[in-house]
XYZ file of C-alpha atoms in Angstrom:
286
model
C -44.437 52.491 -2.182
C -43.217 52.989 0.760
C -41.871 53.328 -1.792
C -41.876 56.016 -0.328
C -44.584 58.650 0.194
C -47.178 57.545 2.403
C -47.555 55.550 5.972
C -44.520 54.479 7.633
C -45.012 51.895 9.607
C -41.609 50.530 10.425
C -39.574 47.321 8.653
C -40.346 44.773 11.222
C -42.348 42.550 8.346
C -39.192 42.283 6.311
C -37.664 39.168 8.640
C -41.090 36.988 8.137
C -40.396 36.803 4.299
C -36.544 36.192 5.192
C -37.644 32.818 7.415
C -40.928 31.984 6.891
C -41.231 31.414 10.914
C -44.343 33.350 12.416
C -44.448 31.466 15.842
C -47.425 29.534 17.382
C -49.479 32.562 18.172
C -49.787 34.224 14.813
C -50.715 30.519 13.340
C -53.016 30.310 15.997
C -54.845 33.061 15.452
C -54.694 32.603 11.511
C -56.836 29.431 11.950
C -59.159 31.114 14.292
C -60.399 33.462 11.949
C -61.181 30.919 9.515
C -64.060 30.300 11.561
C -65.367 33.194 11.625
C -65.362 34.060 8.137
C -66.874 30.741 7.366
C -70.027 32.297 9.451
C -69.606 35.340 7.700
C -69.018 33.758 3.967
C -72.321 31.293 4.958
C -74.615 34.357 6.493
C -73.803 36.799 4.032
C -73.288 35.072 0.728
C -69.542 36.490 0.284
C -67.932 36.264 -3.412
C -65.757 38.930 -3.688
C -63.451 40.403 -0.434
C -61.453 43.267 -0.208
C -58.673 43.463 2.570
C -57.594 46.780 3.413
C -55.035 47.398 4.952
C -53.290 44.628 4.703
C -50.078 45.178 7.235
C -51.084 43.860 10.695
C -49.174 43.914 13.735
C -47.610 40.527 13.115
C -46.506 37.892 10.667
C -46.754 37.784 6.505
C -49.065 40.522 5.481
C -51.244 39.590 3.084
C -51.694 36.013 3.096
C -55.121 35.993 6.265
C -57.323 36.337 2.818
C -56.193 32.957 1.570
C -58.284 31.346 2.613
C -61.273 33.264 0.892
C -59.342 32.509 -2.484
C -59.613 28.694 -1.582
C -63.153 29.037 -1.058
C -63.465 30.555 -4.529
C -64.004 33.933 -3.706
C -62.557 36.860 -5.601
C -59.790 38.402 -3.505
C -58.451 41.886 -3.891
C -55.587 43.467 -1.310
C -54.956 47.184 -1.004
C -51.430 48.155 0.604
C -48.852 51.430 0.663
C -45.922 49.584 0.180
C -44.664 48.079 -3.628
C -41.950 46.299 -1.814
C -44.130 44.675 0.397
C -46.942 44.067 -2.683
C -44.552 42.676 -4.681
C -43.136 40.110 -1.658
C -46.762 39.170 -0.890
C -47.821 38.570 -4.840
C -44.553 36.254 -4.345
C -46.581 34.390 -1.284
C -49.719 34.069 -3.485
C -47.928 32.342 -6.193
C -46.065 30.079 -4.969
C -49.213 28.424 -3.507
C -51.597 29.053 -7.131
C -53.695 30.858 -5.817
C -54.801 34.208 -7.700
C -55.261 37.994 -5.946
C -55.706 41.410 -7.317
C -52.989 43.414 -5.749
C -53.667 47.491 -5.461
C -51.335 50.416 -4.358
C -52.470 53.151 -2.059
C -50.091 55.800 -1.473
C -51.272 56.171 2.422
C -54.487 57.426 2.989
C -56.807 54.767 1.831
C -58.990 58.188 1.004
C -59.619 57.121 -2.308
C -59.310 53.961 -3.598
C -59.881 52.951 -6.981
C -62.792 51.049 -6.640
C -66.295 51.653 -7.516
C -69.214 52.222 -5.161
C -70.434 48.795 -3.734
C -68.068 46.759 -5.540
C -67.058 44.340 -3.049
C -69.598 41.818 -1.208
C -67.282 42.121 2.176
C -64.698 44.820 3.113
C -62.252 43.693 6.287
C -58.980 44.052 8.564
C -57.168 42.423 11.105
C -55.376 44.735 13.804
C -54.601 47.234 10.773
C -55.841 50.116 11.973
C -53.004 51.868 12.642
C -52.416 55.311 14.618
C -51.326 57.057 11.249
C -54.437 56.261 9.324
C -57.120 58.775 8.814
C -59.495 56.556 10.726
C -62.613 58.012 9.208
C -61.545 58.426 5.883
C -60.887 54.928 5.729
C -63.925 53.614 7.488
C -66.057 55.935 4.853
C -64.382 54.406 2.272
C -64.622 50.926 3.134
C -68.397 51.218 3.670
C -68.644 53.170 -0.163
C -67.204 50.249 -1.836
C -69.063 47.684 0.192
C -72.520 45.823 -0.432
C -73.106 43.633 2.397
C -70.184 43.295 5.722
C -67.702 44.759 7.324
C -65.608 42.604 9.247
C -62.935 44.757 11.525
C -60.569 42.850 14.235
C -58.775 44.960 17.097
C -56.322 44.159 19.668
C -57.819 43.694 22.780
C -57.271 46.401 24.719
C -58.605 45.225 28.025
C -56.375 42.294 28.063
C -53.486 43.422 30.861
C -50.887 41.867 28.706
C -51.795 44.144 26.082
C -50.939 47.238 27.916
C -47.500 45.691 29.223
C -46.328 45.287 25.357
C -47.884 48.327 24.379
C -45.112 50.014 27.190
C -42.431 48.149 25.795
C -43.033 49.144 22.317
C -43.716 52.472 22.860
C -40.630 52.727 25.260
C -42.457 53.076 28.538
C -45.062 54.941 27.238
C -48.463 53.273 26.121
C -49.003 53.864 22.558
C -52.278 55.136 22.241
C -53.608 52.855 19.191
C -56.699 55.597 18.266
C -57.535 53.583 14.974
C -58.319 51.074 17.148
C -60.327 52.334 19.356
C -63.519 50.115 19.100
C -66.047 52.801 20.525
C -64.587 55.420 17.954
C -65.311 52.603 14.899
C -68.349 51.613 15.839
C -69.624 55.497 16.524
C -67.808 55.974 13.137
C -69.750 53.351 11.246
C -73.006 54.272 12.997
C -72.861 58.073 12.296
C -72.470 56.715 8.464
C -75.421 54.598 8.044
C -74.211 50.787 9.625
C -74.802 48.931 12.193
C -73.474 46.269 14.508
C -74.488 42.970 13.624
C -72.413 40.674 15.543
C -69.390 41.305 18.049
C -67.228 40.134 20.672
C -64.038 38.712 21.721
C -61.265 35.997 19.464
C -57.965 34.262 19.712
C -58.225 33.386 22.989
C -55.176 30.862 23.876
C -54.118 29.612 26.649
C -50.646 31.920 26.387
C -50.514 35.307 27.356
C -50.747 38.114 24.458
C -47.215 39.369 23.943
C -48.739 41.384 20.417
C -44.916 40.707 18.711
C -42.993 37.695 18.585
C -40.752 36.258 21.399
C -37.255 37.297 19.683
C -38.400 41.252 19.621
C -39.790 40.686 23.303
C -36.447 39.919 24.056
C -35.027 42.540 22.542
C -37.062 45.122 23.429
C -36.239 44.046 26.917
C -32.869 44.110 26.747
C -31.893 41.024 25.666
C -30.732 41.755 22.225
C -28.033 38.849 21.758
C -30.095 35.860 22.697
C -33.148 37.654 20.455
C -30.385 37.584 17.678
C -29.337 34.281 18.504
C -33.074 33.069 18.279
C -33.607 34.253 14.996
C -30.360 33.141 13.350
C -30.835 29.602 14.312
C -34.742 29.355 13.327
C -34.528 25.408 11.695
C -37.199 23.745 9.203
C -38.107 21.450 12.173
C -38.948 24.675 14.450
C -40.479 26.957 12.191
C -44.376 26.767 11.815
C -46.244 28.951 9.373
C -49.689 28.555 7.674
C -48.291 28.808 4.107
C -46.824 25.104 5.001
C -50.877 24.102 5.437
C -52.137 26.369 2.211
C -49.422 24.004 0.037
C -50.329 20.970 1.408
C -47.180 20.719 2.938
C -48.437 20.370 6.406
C -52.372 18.976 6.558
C -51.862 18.202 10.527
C -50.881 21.582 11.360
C -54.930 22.432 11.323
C -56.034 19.580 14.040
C -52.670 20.608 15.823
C -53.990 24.315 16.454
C -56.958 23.517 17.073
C -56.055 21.274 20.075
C -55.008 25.163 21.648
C -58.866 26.153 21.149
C -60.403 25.379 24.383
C -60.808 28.777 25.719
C -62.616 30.384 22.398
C -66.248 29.749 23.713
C -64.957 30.346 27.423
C -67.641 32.872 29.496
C -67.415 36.527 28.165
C -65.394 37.524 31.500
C -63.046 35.633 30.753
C -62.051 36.354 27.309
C -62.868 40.037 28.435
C -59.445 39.885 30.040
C -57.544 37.144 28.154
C -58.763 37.102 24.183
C -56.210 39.223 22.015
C -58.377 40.885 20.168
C -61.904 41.944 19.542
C -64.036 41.502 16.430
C -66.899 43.389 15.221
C -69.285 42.565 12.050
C -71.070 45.252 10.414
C -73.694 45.155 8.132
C -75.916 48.505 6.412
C -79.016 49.433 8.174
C -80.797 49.733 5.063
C -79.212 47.000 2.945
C -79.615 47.051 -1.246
């Protein structure tokens, strides 16, 4: 699995099981979503949740469905990476909690599921360039019964754009798989619709979309990046496996004291929220 024979998406995850440290903004946005699948879990009657694909843009992969395993659900994660399943089934138990862990060589075309299995199919900022966009979406929607929950970067945010540039080395990388008019023509065109949608993680900080030590570096400041990373201590690192263990019970209240913006007017988070969400649901349900 990647080992070796489908997506490639780079080694950039590697470092976050090295330290632990995702930074304020991925924790941030961690707890954010928690909200929203609570509406989702409460209007929908969720049991069972697939998460497909699992490898975001930042932080551990695998661990945002937690939080549906601590609310009892049934959790099952799809990846295209062995290394990367095996480092995340690591994650999962060291804090109990139990996950159904499947390999996909790539392209998600046919996973090994059967039609309608799962009550709720979702990703966050996982729709890569190399996927098959369609073929996945099709997919999803075959082994799902009732929602679709699909999170994007925010394109329209200005900050966005900048990083994009610096990632893609002065070019914008064009990020088609996440292209919100092309998944919700996509889900349309295959017998959904959109039942809820609009803007999340909306801090007060800018959207950098990596963390600060590869901002430096991809700006040219390699040795204080390095020099960043290599001196990460217990006291400075923050990530939400410290508040799944019970390690950290404040760190909850403390991010949501960086919440004042999430129910800020629509213009606003139209040009400041770092990503968008959209929740489908079939037109003609079972």
């Amino acid at each position: 699995m990647n080992g070796r024979g489908g997506l490639e998406l780079g080694e950039d995850w590697k470092h976050y099981f090295e330290t632990r440290h995702e930074g304020l903004g991925t924790t941030y946005e961690r707890f954010v979503l928690h909200e929203y699948f609570r509406r989702i879990r409460d209007r929908y009657g969720v049991g069972t949740v697939l998460e497909a694909p699992v490898f975001g843009m930042t932080g551990l992969p695998g661990i945002n469905s937690m939080w549906w395993a601590m609310e009892g659900a049934q959790v099952t994660l799809v990846d295209h990476s062995s290394v990367r399943l095996d480092a995340i089934n690591n994650l999962w138990q060291e804090i109990s909690l139990k996950v159904r862990l499947v390999y996909d060589p790539g392209t998600y075309a046919s996973l090994l599921f059967e039609d309608k299995e799962f009550d709720m199919s979702w990703n966050f900022a996982a729709l890569h360039p190399e996927l098959k966009l369609e073929i996945l979406l099709r997919e999803l929607i075959r082994i799902t019964r009732k929602v679709i929950f699909i999170c994007v970067p925010n394109r329209m945010n200005p900050f966005n754009r900048v990083c994009s540039m610096l990632k893609g080395r002065g070019k914008v990388v064009q990020l088609r798989g996440m292209d919100p008019g092309t998944i919700q023509r996509i889900m349309r065109n295959n017998g959904w619709q959109v039942k809820d949608k609009g803007f999340l993680d909306v801090p007060p900080w800018p959207d950098i979309a990596m963390s600060k030590e590869d901002l430096f570096r991809k700006i040219g400041l390699k040795q204080y990046a390095k020099h960043l990373r290599e001196n990460i201590t217990e006291k400075s690192r923050i990530c939400i496996l410290d508040y799944y263990s019970g390690r950290n019970r404040k760190m909850k209240r403390k991010m949501g004291r960086y919440g004042f913006l999430e129910n800020s007017p629509n213009w606003l988070k139209t040009i400041w929220a770092h990503h968008r969400y959209f929740v489908f649901s079939p037109r003609h349900p079972l």
